[in-house]
Amino acid sequence: MGPGWLPPVLGLALVLAEGSQAQEQLPRASHNLNWSKFSGFWYILAVASEARGLLPGRDKRKLGASVVRVQKPGQLKVVLAFNRSQGCQAHSLILRRDGKKAVFRNAPRGVEGFRVLSTDYSAGVVDLRLGRAGRATKTLLLFSRRDTSSFLSLKKFADMCRVLELSDALTILPKDASCAHTILP
């Protein structure tokens, strides 16, 4: 190997290192999540989704909300409220834990996965996979106990969007909580 081989070999090494670094950064569901602490009312401050038509036009967007409750071991009740083009709509789902994985599903209702990627119990990032027949769409939601977010939680959300290739679809919702307050417990 002469000196002419050095740039291509270094370039290949950099590409391989970058690829393995991206693999390591893929967010994973939290296996040691305390669901009792995570349960309760959450504002949805930001959304990133590849699903079309999830949010209405910019002038009609409002904060979303979710209420998460443990029904019994391995079962969650999740209520999600979003302002859509038809107005504020709430959807209630019963999700069941998928075996030993840290993901909850209700495939007949189109929920392929609901998993918490990170949380400090005052803010969190939730990965929601919706779809049927093997065609799931990725949606990330920024949950917060307050109707505003910290810089760090927003940065973590944006970083996860980048890793999951949803950065172009990231939308920070305006502070209007009128839709979110329709599901206050």
mmCIF file with all atom_site columns, N, CA, C and O in Angstrom, residues 102-140:
data_model
loop_
_atom_site.group_PDB
_atom_site.id
_atom_site.type_symbol
_atom_site.label_atom_id
_atom_site.label_alt_id
_atom_site.label_comp_id
_atom_site.label_asym_id
_atom_site.label_entity_id
_atom_site.label_seq_id
_atom_site.pdbx_PDB_ins_code
_atom_site.Cartn_x
_atom_site.Cartn_y
_atom_site.Cartn_z
_atom_site.occupancy
_atom_site.B_iso_or_equiv
_atom_site.pdbx_formal_charge
_atom_site.auth_seq_id
_atom_site.auth_comp_id
_atom_site.auth_asym_id
_atom_site.auth_atom_id
_atom_site.pdbx_PDB_model_num
ATOM 1   N N  . ALA A 1 102 ? -40.579 -2.740 25.335 1.00 0.00 ? 102 ALA A N  1
ATOM 2   C CA . ALA A 1 102 ? -41.101 -1.531 25.986 1.00 0.00 ? 102 ALA A CA 1
ATOM 3   C C  . ALA A 1 102 ? -41.967 -0.741 25.010 1.00 0.00 ? 102 ALA A C  1
ATOM 4   O O  . ALA A 1 102 ? -41.824 0.455  24.855 1.00 0.00 ? 102 ALA A O  1
ATOM 5   N N  . VAL A 1 103 ? -42.867 -1.451 24.330 1.00 0.00 ? 103 VAL A N  1
ATOM 6   C CA . VAL A 1 103 ? -43.760 -0.809 23.369 1.00 0.00 ? 103 VAL A CA 1
ATOM 7   C C  . VAL A 1 103 ? -45.182 -1.311 23.612 1.00 0.00 ? 103 VAL A C  1
ATOM 8   O O  . VAL A 1 103 ? -45.384 -2.461 23.979 1.00 0.00 ? 103 VAL A O  1
ATOM 9   N N  . PHE A 1 104 ? -46.140 -0.413 23.451 1.00 0.00 ? 104 PHE A N  1
ATOM 10  C CA . PHE A 1 104 ? -47.556 -0.751 23.605 1.00 0.00 ? 104 PHE A CA 1
ATOM 11  C C  . PHE A 1 104 ? -48.217 -0.653 22.241 1.00 0.00 ? 104 PHE A C  1
ATOM 12  O O  . PHE A 1 104 ? -47.873 0.218  21.445 1.00 0.00 ? 104 PHE A O  1
ATOM 13  N N  . ARG A 1 105 ? -49.194 -1.523 21.971 1.00 0.00 ? 105 ARG A N  1
ATOM 14  C CA . ARG A 1 105 ? -49.845 -1.572 20.660 1.00 0.00 ? 105 ARG A CA 1
ATOM 15  C C  . ARG A 1 105 ? -51.348 -1.776 20.793 1.00 0.00 ? 105 ARG A C  1
ATOM 16  O O  . ARG A 1 105 ? -51.838 -2.258 21.797 1.00 0.00 ? 105 ARG A O  1
ATOM 17  N N  . ASN A 1 106 ? -52.023 -1.461 19.695 1.00 0.00 ? 106 ASN A N  1
ATOM 18  C CA . ASN A 1 106 ? -53.420 -1.825 19.490 1.00 0.00 ? 106 ASN A CA 1
ATOM 19  C C  . ASN A 1 106 ? -53.594 -1.882 17.982 1.00 0.00 ? 106 ASN A C  1
ATOM 20  O O  . ASN A 1 106 ? -54.136 -0.975 17.367 1.00 0.00 ? 106 ASN A O  1
ATOM 21  N N  . ALA A 1 107 ? -53.078 -2.945 17.383 1.00 0.00 ? 107 ALA A N  1
ATOM 22  C CA . ALA A 1 107 ? -53.054 -3.069 15.928 1.00 0.00 ? 107 ALA A CA 1
ATOM 23  C C  . ALA A 1 107 ? -54.433 -2.961 15.285 1.00 0.00 ? 107 ALA A C  1
ATOM 24  O O  . ALA A 1 107 ? -54.567 -2.319 14.242 1.00 0.00 ? 107 ALA A O  1
ATOM 25  N N  . PRO A 1 108 ? -55.502 -3.555 15.865 1.00 0.00 ? 108 PRO A N  1
ATOM 26  C CA . PRO A 1 108 ? -56.813 -3.403 15.222 1.00 0.00 ? 108 PRO A CA 1
ATOM 27  C C  . PRO A 1 108 ? -57.262 -1.938 15.102 1.00 0.00 ? 108 PRO A C  1
ATOM 28  O O  . PRO A 1 108 ? -58.014 -1.590 14.210 1.00 0.00 ? 108 PRO A O  1
ATOM 29  N N  . ARG A 1 109 ? -56.819 -1.072 16.016 1.00 0.00 ? 109 ARG A N  1
ATOM 30  C CA . ARG A 1 109 ? -57.181 0.347  15.964 1.00 0.00 ? 109 ARG A CA 1
ATOM 31  C C  . ARG A 1 109 ? -56.133 1.178  15.231 1.00 0.00 ? 109 ARG A C  1
ATOM 32  O O  . ARG A 1 109 ? -56.209 2.398  15.202 1.00 0.00 ? 109 ARG A O  1
ATOM 33  N N  . GLY A 1 110 ? -55.115 0.519  14.659 1.00 0.00 ? 110 GLY A N  1
ATOM 34  C CA . GLY A 1 110 ? -54.123 1.223  13.850 1.00 0.00 ? 110 GLY A CA 1
ATOM 35  C C  . GLY A 1 110 ? -52.926 1.757  14.607 1.00 0.00 ? 110 GLY A C  1
ATOM 36  O O  . GLY A 1 110 ? -52.137 2.522  14.059 1.00 0.00 ? 110 GLY A O  1
ATOM 37  N N  . VAL A 1 111 ? -52.736 1.352  15.860 1.00 0.00 ? 111 VAL A N  1
ATOM 38  C CA . VAL A 1 111 ? -51.567 1.792  16.626 1.00 0.00 ? 111 VAL A CA 1
ATOM 39  C C  . VAL A 1 111 ? -50.548 0.658  16.621 1.00 0.00 ? 111 VAL A C  1
ATOM 40  O O  . VAL A 1 111 ? -50.699 -0.342 17.316 1.00 0.00 ? 111 VAL A O  1
ATOM 41  N N  . GLU A 1 112 ? -49.517 0.840  15.816 1.00 0.00 ? 112 GLU A N  1
ATOM 42  C CA . GLU A 1 112 ? -48.460 -0.159 15.707 1.00 0.00 ? 112 GLU A CA 1
ATOM 43  C C  . GLU A 1 112 ? -47.471 -0.059 16.859 1.00 0.00 ? 112 GLU A C  1
ATOM 44  O O  . GLU A 1 112 ? -46.765 -1.014 17.155 1.00 0.00 ? 112 GLU A O  1
ATOM 45  N N  . GLY A 1 113 ? -47.397 1.125  17.480 1.00 0.00 ? 113 GLY A N  1
ATOM 46  C CA . GLY A 1 113 ? -46.479 1.267  18.596 1.00 0.00 ? 113 GLY A CA 1
ATOM 47  C C  . GLY A 1 113 ? -46.617 2.604  19.301 1.00 0.00 ? 113 GLY A C  1
ATOM 48  O O  . GLY A 1 113 ? -46.817 3.635  18.664 1.00 0.00 ? 113 GLY A O  1
ATOM 49  N N  . PHE A 1 114 ? -46.535 2.569  20.619 1.00 0.00 ? 114 PHE A N  1
ATOM 50  C CA . PHE A 1 114 ? -46.495 3.753  21.475 1.00 0.00 ? 114 PHE A CA 1
ATOM 51  C C  . PHE A 1 114 ? -45.368 3.482  22.447 1.00 0.00 ? 114 PHE A C  1
ATOM 52  O O  . PHE A 1 114 ? -45.443 2.540  23.238 1.00 0.00 ? 114 PHE A O  1
ATOM 53  N N  . ARG A 1 115 ? -44.299 4.258  22.366 1.00 0.00 ? 115 ARG A N  1
ATOM 54  C CA . ARG A 1 115 ? -43.177 4.034  23.271 1.00 0.00 ? 115 ARG A CA 1
ATOM 55  C C  . ARG A 1 115 ? -42.559 5.358  23.677 1.00 0.00 ? 115 ARG A C  1
ATOM 56  O O  . ARG A 1 115 ? -42.515 6.302  22.893 1.00 0.00 ? 115 ARG A O  1
ATOM 57  N N  . VAL A 1 116 ? -42.110 5.404  24.896 1.00 0.00 ? 116 VAL A N  1
ATOM 58  C CA . VAL A 1 116 ? -41.455 6.588  25.432 1.00 0.00 ? 116 VAL A CA 1
ATOM 59  C C  . VAL A 1 116 ? -39.959 6.433  25.183 1.00 0.00 ? 116 VAL A C  1
ATOM 60  O O  . VAL A 1 116 ? -39.344 5.482  25.675 1.00 0.00 ? 116 VAL A O  1
ATOM 61  N N  . LEU A 1 117 ? -39.389 7.363  24.413 1.00 0.00 ? 117 LEU A N  1
ATOM 62  C CA . LEU A 1 117 ? -37.969 7.291  24.103 1.00 0.00 ? 117 LEU A CA 1
ATOM 63  C C  . LEU A 1 117 ? -37.110 7.920  25.184 1.00 0.00 ? 117 LEU A C  1
ATOM 64  O O  . LEU A 1 117 ? -35.997 7.480  25.429 1.00 0.00 ? 117 LEU A O  1
ATOM 65  N N  . SER A 1 118 ? -37.616 8.996  25.792 1.00 0.00 ? 118 SER A N  1
ATOM 66  C CA . SER A 1 118 ? -36.884 9.617  26.895 1.00 0.00 ? 118 SER A CA 1
ATOM 67  C C  . SER A 1 118 ? -37.853 10.430 27.729 1.00 0.00 ? 118 SER A C  1
ATOM 68  O O  . SER A 1 118 ? -38.836 10.959 27.208 1.00 0.00 ? 118 SER A O  1
ATOM 69  N N  . THR A 1 119 ? -37.576 10.494 29.025 1.00 0.00 ? 119 THR A N  1
ATOM 70  C CA . THR A 1 119 ? -38.391 11.323 29.909 1.00 0.00 ? 119 THR A CA 1
ATOM 71  C C  . THR A 1 119 ? -37.654 11.583 31.211 1.00 0.00 ? 119 THR A C  1
ATOM 72  O O  . THR A 1 119 ? -36.867 10.746 31.666 1.00 0.00 ? 119 THR A O  1
ATOM 73  N N  . ASP A 1 120 ? -37.917 12.745 31.772 1.00 0.00 ? 120 ASP A N  1
ATOM 74  C CA . ASP A 1 120 ? -37.507 13.052 33.137 1.00 0.00 ? 120 ASP A CA 1
ATOM 75  C C  . ASP A 1 120 ? -38.768 13.258 33.983 1.00 0.00 ? 120 ASP A C  1
ATOM 76  O O  . ASP A 1 120 ? -38.703 13.788 35.079 1.00 0.00 ? 120 ASP A O  1
ATOM 77  N N  . TYR A 1 121 ? -39.901 12.860 33.450 1.00 0.00 ? 121 TYR A N  1
ATOM 78  C CA . TYR A 1 121 ? -41.242 12.932 34.050 1.00 0.00 ? 121 TYR A CA 1
ATOM 79  C C  . TYR A 1 121 ? -41.801 14.352 34.110 1.00 0.00 ? 121 TYR A C  1
ATOM 80  O O  . TYR A 1 121 ? -42.919 14.535 34.549 1.00 0.00 ? 121 TYR A O  1
ATOM 81  N N  . SER A 1 122 ? -41.039 15.343 33.626 1.00 0.00 ? 122 SER A N  1
ATOM 82  C CA . SER A 1 122 ? -41.596 16.690 33.438 1.00 0.00 ? 122 SER A CA 1
ATOM 83  C C  . SER A 1 122 ? -41.685 16.994 31.953 1.00 0.00 ? 122 SER A C  1
ATOM 84  O O  . SER A 1 122 ? -42.435 17.864 31.536 1.00 0.00 ? 122 SER A O  1
ATOM 85  N N  . ALA A 1 123 ? -40.934 16.266 31.150 1.00 0.00 ? 123 ALA A N  1
ATOM 86  C CA . ALA A 1 123 ? -40.976 16.356 29.690 1.00 0.00 ? 123 ALA A CA 1
ATOM 87  C C  . ALA A 1 123 ? -40.599 14.982 29.151 1.00 0.00 ? 123 ALA A C  1
ATOM 88  O O  . ALA A 1 123 ? -39.968 14.186 29.857 1.00 0.00 ? 123 ALA A O  1
ATOM 89  N N  . GLY A 1 124 ? -40.980 14.721 27.913 1.00 0.00 ? 124 GLY A N  1
ATOM 90  C CA . GLY A 1 124 ? -40.640 13.431 27.336 1.00 0.00 ? 124 GLY A CA 1
ATOM 91  C C  . GLY A 1 124 ? -40.861 13.407 25.836 1.00 0.00 ? 124 GLY A C  1
ATOM 92  O O  . GLY A 1 124 ? -41.591 14.238 25.287 1.00 0.00 ? 124 GLY A O  1
ATOM 93  N N  . VAL A 1 125 ? -40.210 12.465 25.188 1.00 0.00 ? 125 VAL A N  1
ATOM 94  C CA . VAL A 1 125 ? -40.375 12.263 23.751 1.00 0.00 ? 125 VAL A CA 1
ATOM 95  C C  . VAL A 1 125 ? -41.035 10.905 23.546 1.00 0.00 ? 125 VAL A C  1
ATOM 96  O O  . VAL A 1 125 ? -40.553 9.891  24.050 1.00 0.00 ? 125 VAL A O  1
ATOM 97  N N  . VAL A 1 126 ? -42.161 10.920 22.838 1.00 0.00 ? 126 VAL A N  1
ATOM 98  C CA . VAL A 1 126 ? -42.934 9.704  22.589 1.00 0.00 ? 126 VAL A CA 1
ATOM 99  C C  . VAL A 1 126 ? -42.913 9.401  21.096 1.00 0.00 ? 126 VAL A C  1
ATOM 100 O O  . VAL A 1 126 ? -43.124 10.284 20.264 1.00 0.00 ? 126 VAL A O  1
ATOM 101 N N  . ASP A 1 127 ? -42.646 8.151  20.785 1.00 0.00 ? 127 ASP A N  1
ATOM 102 C CA . ASP A 1 127 ? -42.664 7.657  19.410 1.00 0.00 ? 127 ASP A CA 1
ATOM 103 C C  . ASP A 1 127 ? -43.998 6.954  19.208 1.00 0.00 ? 127 ASP A C  1
ATOM 104 O O  . ASP A 1 127 ? -44.324 6.009  19.926 1.00 0.00 ? 127 ASP A O  1
ATOM 105 N N  . LEU A 1 128 ? -44.770 7.447  18.260 1.00 0.00 ? 128 LEU A N  1
ATOM 106 C CA . LEU A 1 128 ? -46.087 6.888  17.956 1.00 0.00 ? 128 LEU A CA 1
ATOM 107 C C  . LEU A 1 128 ? -46.061 6.380  16.522 1.00 0.00 ? 128 LEU A C  1
ATOM 108 O O  . LEU A 1 128 ? -45.798 7.148  15.597 1.00 0.00 ? 128 LEU A O  1
ATOM 109 N N  . ARG A 1 129 ? -46.310 5.103  16.342 1.00 0.00 ? 129 ARG A N  1
ATOM 110 C CA . ARG A 1 129 ? -46.357 4.499  15.006 1.00 0.00 ? 129 ARG A CA 1
ATOM 111 C C  . ARG A 1 129 ? -47.802 4.149  14.697 1.00 0.00 ? 129 ARG A C  1
ATOM 112 O O  . ARG A 1 129 ? -48.431 3.369  15.405 1.00 0.00 ? 129 ARG A O  1
ATOM 113 N N  . LEU A 1 130 ? -48.330 4.773  13.653 1.00 0.00 ? 130 LEU A N  1
ATOM 114 C CA . LEU A 1 130 ? -49.715 4.536  13.246 1.00 0.00 ? 130 LEU A CA 1
ATOM 115 C C  . LEU A 1 130 ? -49.729 3.878  11.880 1.00 0.00 ? 130 LEU A C  1
ATOM 116 O O  . LEU A 1 130 ? -48.902 4.185  11.026 1.00 0.00 ? 130 LEU A O  1
ATOM 117 N N  . GLY A 1 131 ? -50.691 2.999  11.651 1.00 0.00 ? 131 GLY A N  1
ATOM 118 C CA . GLY A 1 131 ? -50.814 2.377  10.344 1.00 0.00 ? 131 GLY A CA 1
ATOM 119 C C  . GLY A 1 131 ? -51.431 1.003  10.433 1.00 0.00 ? 131 GLY A C  1
ATOM 120 O O  . GLY A 1 131 ? -51.725 0.509  11.515 1.00 0.00 ? 131 GLY A O  1
ATOM 121 N N  . ARG A 1 132 ? -51.600 0.434  9.268  1.00 0.00 ? 132 ARG A N  1
ATOM 122 C CA . ARG A 1 132 ? -52.171 -0.915 9.176  1.00 0.00 ? 132 ARG A CA 1
ATOM 123 C C  . ARG A 1 132 ? -51.477 -1.669 8.062  1.00 0.00 ? 132 ARG A C  1
ATOM 124 O O  . ARG A 1 132 ? -50.897 -1.083 7.181  1.00 0.00 ? 132 ARG A O  1
ATOM 125 N N  . ALA A 1 133 ? -51.594 -2.963 8.151  1.00 0.00 ? 133 ALA A N  1
ATOM 126 C CA . ALA A 1 133 ? -51.065 -3.862 7.121  1.00 0.00 ? 133 ALA A CA 1
ATOM 127 C C  . ALA A 1 133 ? -49.586 -3.610 6.852  1.00 0.00 ? 133 ALA A C  1
ATOM 128 O O  . ALA A 1 133 ? -49.149 -3.567 5.717  1.00 0.00 ? 133 ALA A O  1
ATOM 129 N N  . GLY A 1 134 ? -48.812 -3.401 7.918  1.00 0.00 ? 134 GLY A N  1
ATOM 130 C CA . GLY A 1 134 ? -47.373 -3.243 7.765  1.00 0.00 ? 134 GLY A CA 1
ATOM 131 C C  . GLY A 1 134 ? -46.921 -1.900 7.238  1.00 0.00 ? 134 GLY A C  1
ATOM 132 O O  . GLY A 1 134 ? -45.746 -1.722 6.965  1.00 0.00 ? 134 GLY A O  1
ATOM 133 N N  . ARG A 1 135 ? -47.816 -0.937 7.076  1.00 0.00 ? 135 ARG A N  1
ATOM 134 C CA . ARG A 1 135 ? -47.447 0.387  6.564  1.00 0.00 ? 135 ARG A CA 1
ATOM 135 C C  . ARG A 1 135 ? -47.602 1.414  7.693  1.00 0.00 ? 135 ARG A C  1
ATOM 136 O O  . ARG A 1 135 ? -48.597 2.112  7.759  1.00 0.00 ? 135 ARG A O  1
ATOM 137 N N  . ALA A 1 136 ? -46.623 1.471  8.572  1.00 0.00 ? 136 ALA A N  1
ATOM 138 C CA . ALA A 1 136 ? -46.683 2.387  9.712  1.00 0.00 ? 136 ALA A CA 1
ATOM 139 C C  . ALA A 1 136 ? -46.008 3.713  9.361  1.00 0.00 ? 136 ALA A C  1
ATOM 140 O O  . ALA A 1 136 ? -45.044 3.752  8.609  1.00 0.00 ? 136 ALA A O  1
ATOM 141 N N  . THR A 1 137 ? -46.550 4.792  9.915  1.00 0.00 ? 137 THR A N  1
ATOM 142 C CA . THR A 1 137 ? -45.932 6.108  9.773  1.00 0.00 ? 137 THR A CA 1
ATOM 143 C C  . THR A 1 137 ? -45.307 6.495  11.107 1.00 0.00 ? 137 THR A C  1
ATOM 144 O O  . THR A 1 137 ? -45.829 6.177  12.175 1.00 0.00 ? 137 THR A O  1
ATOM 145 N N  . LYS A 1 138 ? -44.153 7.175  11.026 1.00 0.00 ? 138 LYS A N  1
ATOM 146 C CA . LYS A 1 138 ? -43.451 7.617  12.221 1.00 0.00 ? 138 LYS A CA 1
ATOM 147 C C  . LYS A 1 138 ? -43.988 8.975  12.655 1.00 0.00 ? 138 LYS A C  1
ATOM 148 O O  . LYS A 1 138 ? -44.128 9.876  11.841 1.00 0.00 ? 138 LYS A O  1
ATOM 149 N N  . THR A 1 139 ? -44.238 9.108  13.948 1.00 0.00 ? 139 THR A N  1
ATOM 150 C CA . THR A 1 139 ? -44.626 10.384 14.535 1.00 0.00 ? 139 THR A CA 1
ATOM 151 C C  . THR A 1 139 ? -43.933 10.515 15.883 1.00 0.00 ? 139 THR A C  1
ATOM 152 O O  . THR A 1 139 ? -44.009 9.595  16.699 1.00 0.00 ? 139 THR A O  1
ATOM 153 N N  . LEU A 1 140 ? -43.244 11.620 16.078 1.00 0.00 ? 140 LEU A N  1
ATOM 154 C CA . LEU A 1 140 ? -42.656 11.923 17.376 1.00 0.00 ? 140 LEU A CA 1
ATOM 155 C C  . LEU A 1 140 ? -43.444 13.044 18.018 1.00 0.00 ? 140 LEU A C  1
ATOM 156 O O  . LEU A 1 140 ? -43.838 13.994 17.339 1.00 0.00 ? 140 LEU A O  1
#
